[in-house]
Amino acid sequence: MSQYYDMGDQTLWNPSNGASRLFMSQVSVYEAELGLPSGIGPMRADECQVDRLVFKEFVDALLAWHRRTSHAVIGALSEGFVATVLVLAERAGLEVNWLPAGVADDGGLKDVQVPAAPVSSEKAWAAALRCKSRELGRFMAA
């Protein structure tokens, strides 16, 4: 069995029920963390629609949030979800906002890592996340 994540007539992803259930649970977590809807609709009869405009806003906010974190554990926990969302955004033809976190910063409190996690350059961070997203995309049936 599998489920479909569609944007209009285009299927973005067709994961197994287990992968979809885990992904949808994480969607709820990050919607709450960001205070934004994801644009990923409810799963009904093994299908859900993704709202292009709402999803774009969610992806940009998620990417900015992920870049702002300097907490090694939070970064590790969120990296797989962020990479998965980036695959969906790419398949949807969305141009994501890769601006440095300071440009999109909402001024909120940040978790502090003690000892401090190493800080990577913006280019290195974006390149590593793009690479992870491309690698992951090979395993995500459309």
PDB file of C-alpha atoms in Angstrom:
ATOM      1  CA  MET A   1       0.000   0.000   0.000  1.00  0.00           C
ATOM      2  CA  SER A   2       1.085   3.552  -0.624  1.00  0.00           C
ATOM      3  CA  GLN A   3      -0.136   7.103  -0.416  1.00  0.00           C
ATOM      4  CA  TYR A   4       0.024  10.018  -2.819  1.00  0.00           C
ATOM      5  CA  TYR A   5       1.184  13.588  -2.258  1.00  0.00           C
ATOM      6  CA  ASP A   6      -0.170  15.536  -5.206  1.00  0.00           C
ATOM      7  CA  MET A   7      -0.001  19.132  -6.347  1.00  0.00           C
ATOM      8  CA  GLY A   8      -2.835  19.459  -8.798  1.00  0.00           C
ATOM      9  CA  ASP A   9      -2.448  16.610 -11.291  1.00  0.00           C
ATOM     10  CA  GLN A  10       1.236  16.044 -10.469  1.00  0.00           C
ATOM     11  CA  THR A  11       2.292  13.382  -7.981  1.00  0.00           C
ATOM     12  CA  LEU A  12       5.204  14.681  -5.922  1.00  0.00           C
ATOM     13  CA  TRP A  13       5.705  11.542  -3.877  1.00  0.00           C
ATOM     14  CA  ASN A  14       4.192   8.061  -3.513  1.00  0.00           C
ATOM     15  CA  PRO A  15       5.625   6.644  -0.254  1.00  0.00           C
ATOM     16  CA  SER A  16       4.662   3.531   1.656  1.00  0.00           C
ATOM     17  CA  ASN A  17       2.027   3.951   4.343  1.00  0.00           C
ATOM     18  CA  GLY A  18       4.654   3.737   7.103  1.00  0.00           C
ATOM     19  CA  ALA A  19       6.916   6.399   5.581  1.00  0.00           C
ATOM     20  CA  SER A  20       3.887   8.598   4.929  1.00  0.00           C
ATOM     21  CA  ARG A  21       2.586   8.215   8.494  1.00  0.00           C
ATOM     22  CA  LEU A  22       5.987   9.192   9.926  1.00  0.00           C
ATOM     23  CA  PHE A  23       6.303  12.121   7.515  1.00  0.00           C
ATOM     24  CA  MET A  24       2.815  13.442   8.342  1.00  0.00           C
ATOM     25  CA  SER A  25       3.611  13.243  12.066  1.00  0.00           C
ATOM     26  CA  GLN A  26       6.738  15.302  11.455  1.00  0.00           C
ATOM     27  CA  VAL A  27       4.759  17.788   9.360  1.00  0.00           C
ATOM     28  CA  SER A  28       2.605  18.442  12.439  1.00  0.00           C
ATOM     29  CA  VAL A  29       5.693  18.920  14.618  1.00  0.00           C
ATOM     30  CA  TYR A  30       7.242  21.492  12.268  1.00  0.00           C
ATOM     31  CA  GLU A  31       3.958  23.312  11.672  1.00  0.00           C
ATOM     32  CA  ALA A  32       3.789  23.816  15.446  1.00  0.00           C
ATOM     33  CA  GLU A  33       7.484  24.770  15.690  1.00  0.00           C
ATOM     34  CA  LEU A  34       7.214  27.353  12.901  1.00  0.00           C
ATOM     35  CA  GLY A  35       3.684  28.508  13.731  1.00  0.00           C
ATOM     36  CA  LEU A  36       2.753  28.055  10.061  1.00  0.00           C
ATOM     37  CA  PRO A  37       0.589  25.652   8.109  1.00  0.00           C
ATOM     38  CA  SER A  38       2.539  23.420   5.731  1.00  0.00           C
ATOM     39  CA  GLY A  39       0.062  23.407   2.871  1.00  0.00           C
ATOM     40  CA  ILE A  40       0.110  19.614   2.987  1.00  0.00           C
ATOM     41  CA  GLY A  41      -3.535  18.659   3.212  1.00  0.00           C
ATOM     42  CA  PRO A  42      -5.061  15.827   5.178  1.00  0.00           C
ATOM     43  CA  MET A  43      -4.624  12.289   3.870  1.00  0.00           C
ATOM     44  CA  ARG A  44      -7.975  11.052   2.533  1.00  0.00           C
ATOM     45  CA  ALA A  45      -8.338   7.731   0.743  1.00  0.00           C
ATOM     46  CA  ASP A  46      -4.527   7.517   0.488  1.00  0.00           C
ATOM     47  CA  GLU A  47      -4.235  10.910  -1.240  1.00  0.00           C
ATOM     48  CA  CYS A  48      -3.527  14.446  -0.137  1.00  0.00           C
ATOM     49  CA  GLN A  49      -3.188  17.700  -1.994  1.00  0.00           C
ATOM     50  CA  VAL A  50      -0.326  20.095  -1.431  1.00  0.00           C
ATOM     51  CA  ASP A  51      -1.225  23.777  -1.705  1.00  0.00           C
ATOM     52  CA  ARG A  52       1.545  25.381  -3.768  1.00  0.00           C
ATOM     53  CA  LEU A  53       1.552  28.856  -2.187  1.00  0.00           C
ATOM     54  CA  VAL A  54       1.201  27.729   1.415  1.00  0.00           C
ATOM     55  CA  PHE A  55       3.819  24.996   0.926  1.00  0.00           C
ATOM     56  CA  LYS A  56       6.270  27.515  -0.578  1.00  0.00           C
ATOM     57  CA  GLU A  57       5.958  29.765   2.480  1.00  0.00           C
ATOM     58  CA  PHE A  58       6.411  26.748   4.777  1.00  0.00           C
ATOM     59  CA  VAL A  59       9.504  25.527   2.894  1.00  0.00           C
ATOM     60  CA  ASP A  60      11.160  28.958   3.029  1.00  0.00           C
ATOM     61  CA  ALA A  61      10.417  29.330   6.752  1.00  0.00           C
ATOM     62  CA  LEU A  62      11.609  25.781   7.469  1.00  0.00           C
ATOM     63  CA  LEU A  63      14.852  26.355   5.598  1.00  0.00           C
ATOM     64  CA  ALA A  64      15.511  29.638   7.457  1.00  0.00           C
ATOM     65  CA  TRP A  65      14.684  27.987  10.798  1.00  0.00           C
ATOM     66  CA  HIS A  66      16.982  25.042  10.048  1.00  0.00           C
ATOM     67  CA  ARG A  67      19.853  27.346   9.081  1.00  0.00           C
ATOM     68  CA  ARG A  68      19.466  29.445  12.239  1.00  0.00           C
ATOM     69  CA  THR A  69      19.856  26.543  14.610  1.00  0.00           C
ATOM     70  CA  SER A  70      23.278  26.174  16.088  1.00  0.00           C
ATOM     71  CA  HIS A  71      22.240  23.203  18.185  1.00  0.00           C
ATOM     72  CA  ALA A  72      23.869  20.002  16.934  1.00  0.00           C
ATOM     73  CA  VAL A  73      21.063  17.691  18.106  1.00  0.00           C
ATOM     74  CA  ILE A  74      18.269  19.858  16.708  1.00  0.00           C
ATOM     75  CA  GLY A  75      20.162  20.097  13.423  1.00  0.00           C
ATOM     76  CA  ALA A  76      20.597  16.337  13.253  1.00  0.00           C
ATOM     77  CA  LEU A  77      16.969  15.640  14.159  1.00  0.00           C
ATOM     78  CA  SER A  78      15.607  18.068  11.574  1.00  0.00           C
ATOM     79  CA  GLU A  79      17.995  17.478   8.659  1.00  0.00           C
ATOM     80  CA  GLY A  80      16.158  14.447   7.236  1.00  0.00           C
ATOM     81  CA  PHE A  81      12.792  16.175   7.356  1.00  0.00           C
ATOM     82  CA  VAL A  82      14.185  19.327   5.742  1.00  0.00           C
ATOM     83  CA  ALA A  83      15.838  17.264   2.984  1.00  0.00           C
ATOM     84  CA  THR A  84      12.565  15.406   2.333  1.00  0.00           C
ATOM     85  CA  VAL A  85      10.621  18.673   2.093  1.00  0.00           C
ATOM     86  CA  LEU A  86      13.251  20.050  -0.304  1.00  0.00           C
ATOM     87  CA  VAL A  87      12.742  17.043  -2.606  1.00  0.00           C
ATOM     88  CA  LEU A  88       9.009  17.772  -2.687  1.00  0.00           C
ATOM     89  CA  ALA A  89       9.656  21.472  -3.329  1.00  0.00           C
ATOM     90  CA  GLU A  90      12.010  20.662  -6.201  1.00  0.00           C
ATOM     91  CA  ARG A  91       9.506  18.259  -7.752  1.00  0.00           C
ATOM     92  CA  ALA A  92       6.850  20.957  -7.454  1.00  0.00           C
ATOM     93  CA  GLY A  93       9.125  23.368  -9.322  1.00  0.00           C
ATOM     94  CA  LEU A  94       9.362  25.759  -6.379  1.00  0.00           C
ATOM     95  CA  GLU A  95      12.327  28.084  -6.041  1.00  0.00           C
ATOM     96  CA  VAL A  96      13.273  27.995  -2.394  1.00  0.00           C
ATOM     97  CA  ASN A  97      14.783  30.913  -0.521  1.00  0.00           C
ATOM     98  CA  TRP A  98      18.390  29.994   0.320  1.00  0.00           C
ATOM     99  CA  LEU A  99      19.149  33.436   1.832  1.00  0.00           C
ATOM    100  CA  PRO A 100      21.326  33.408   4.925  1.00  0.00           C
ATOM    101  CA  ALA A 101      19.398  32.980   8.143  1.00  0.00           C
ATOM    102  CA  GLY A 102      20.088  36.559   9.296  1.00  0.00           C
ATOM    103  CA  VAL A 103      18.137  37.928   6.335  1.00  0.00           C
ATOM    104  CA  ALA A 104      15.031  35.905   7.147  1.00  0.00           C
ATOM    105  CA  ASP A 105      15.513  35.908  10.936  1.00  0.00           C
ATOM    106  CA  ASP A 106      12.341  36.381  12.929  1.00  0.00           C
ATOM    107  CA  GLY A 107      14.233  37.572  15.991  1.00  0.00           C
ATOM    108  CA  GLY A 108      13.043  34.610  18.077  1.00  0.00           C
ATOM    109  CA  LEU A 109      15.043  32.885  20.754  1.00  0.00           C
ATOM    110  CA  LYS A 110      17.549  30.255  19.658  1.00  0.00           C
ATOM    111  CA  ASP A 111      18.572  27.056  21.361  1.00  0.00           C
ATOM    112  CA  VAL A 112      22.153  27.215  22.498  1.00  0.00           C
ATOM    113  CA  GLN A 113      24.526  24.302  22.048  1.00  0.00           C
ATOM    114  CA  VAL A 114      27.093  23.804  24.798  1.00  0.00           C
ATOM    115  CA  PRO A 115      29.792  23.253  23.763  1.00  0.00           C
ATOM    116  CA  ALA A 116      29.152  25.257  20.628  1.00  0.00           C
ATOM    117  CA  ALA A 117      28.668  23.342  17.385  1.00  0.00           C
ATOM    118  CA  PRO A 118      31.043  24.289  14.574  1.00  0.00           C
ATOM    119  CA  VAL A 119      29.651  26.993  12.305  1.00  0.00           C
ATOM    120  CA  SER A 120      29.751  26.239   8.599  1.00  0.00           C
ATOM    121  CA  SER A 121      29.732  28.787   5.827  1.00  0.00           C
ATOM    122  CA  GLU A 122      26.434  29.557   4.112  1.00  0.00           C
ATOM    123  CA  LYS A 123      27.709  27.986   0.888  1.00  0.00           C
ATOM    124  CA  ALA A 124      28.916  24.818   2.618  1.00  0.00           C
ATOM    125  CA  TRP A 125      25.655  24.458   4.536  1.00  0.00           C
ATOM    126  CA  ALA A 126      23.510  24.927   1.415  1.00  0.00           C
ATOM    127  CA  ALA A 127      25.703  22.585  -0.654  1.00  0.00           C
ATOM    128  CA  ALA A 128      25.528  19.837   1.979  1.00  0.00           C
ATOM    129  CA  LEU A 129      21.744  20.132   2.304  1.00  0.00           C
ATOM    130  CA  ARG A 130      21.261  20.150  -1.480  1.00  0.00           C
ATOM    131  CA  CYS A 131      23.444  17.043  -1.747  1.00  0.00           C
ATOM    132  CA  LYS A 132      21.450  15.254   0.967  1.00  0.00           C
ATOM    133  CA  SER A 133      18.193  16.244  -0.727  1.00  0.00           C
ATOM    134  CA  ARG A 134      19.361  14.950  -4.141  1.00  0.00           C
ATOM    135  CA  GLU A 135      20.557  11.701  -2.582  1.00  0.00           C
ATOM    136  CA  LEU A 136      17.282  11.234  -0.714  1.00  0.00           C
ATOM    137  CA  GLY A 137      15.244  12.035  -3.835  1.00  0.00           C
ATOM    138  CA  ARG A 138      16.580   8.885  -5.502  1.00  0.00           C
ATOM    139  CA  PHE A 139      14.696   6.835  -2.902  1.00  0.00           C
ATOM    140  CA  MET A 140      11.424   8.779  -3.040  1.00  0.00           C
ATOM    141  CA  ALA A 141       9.124   7.319  -5.679  1.00  0.00           C
ATOM    142  CA  ALA A 142       7.032   9.875  -7.509  1.00  0.00           C
TER     143      ALA A 142
END
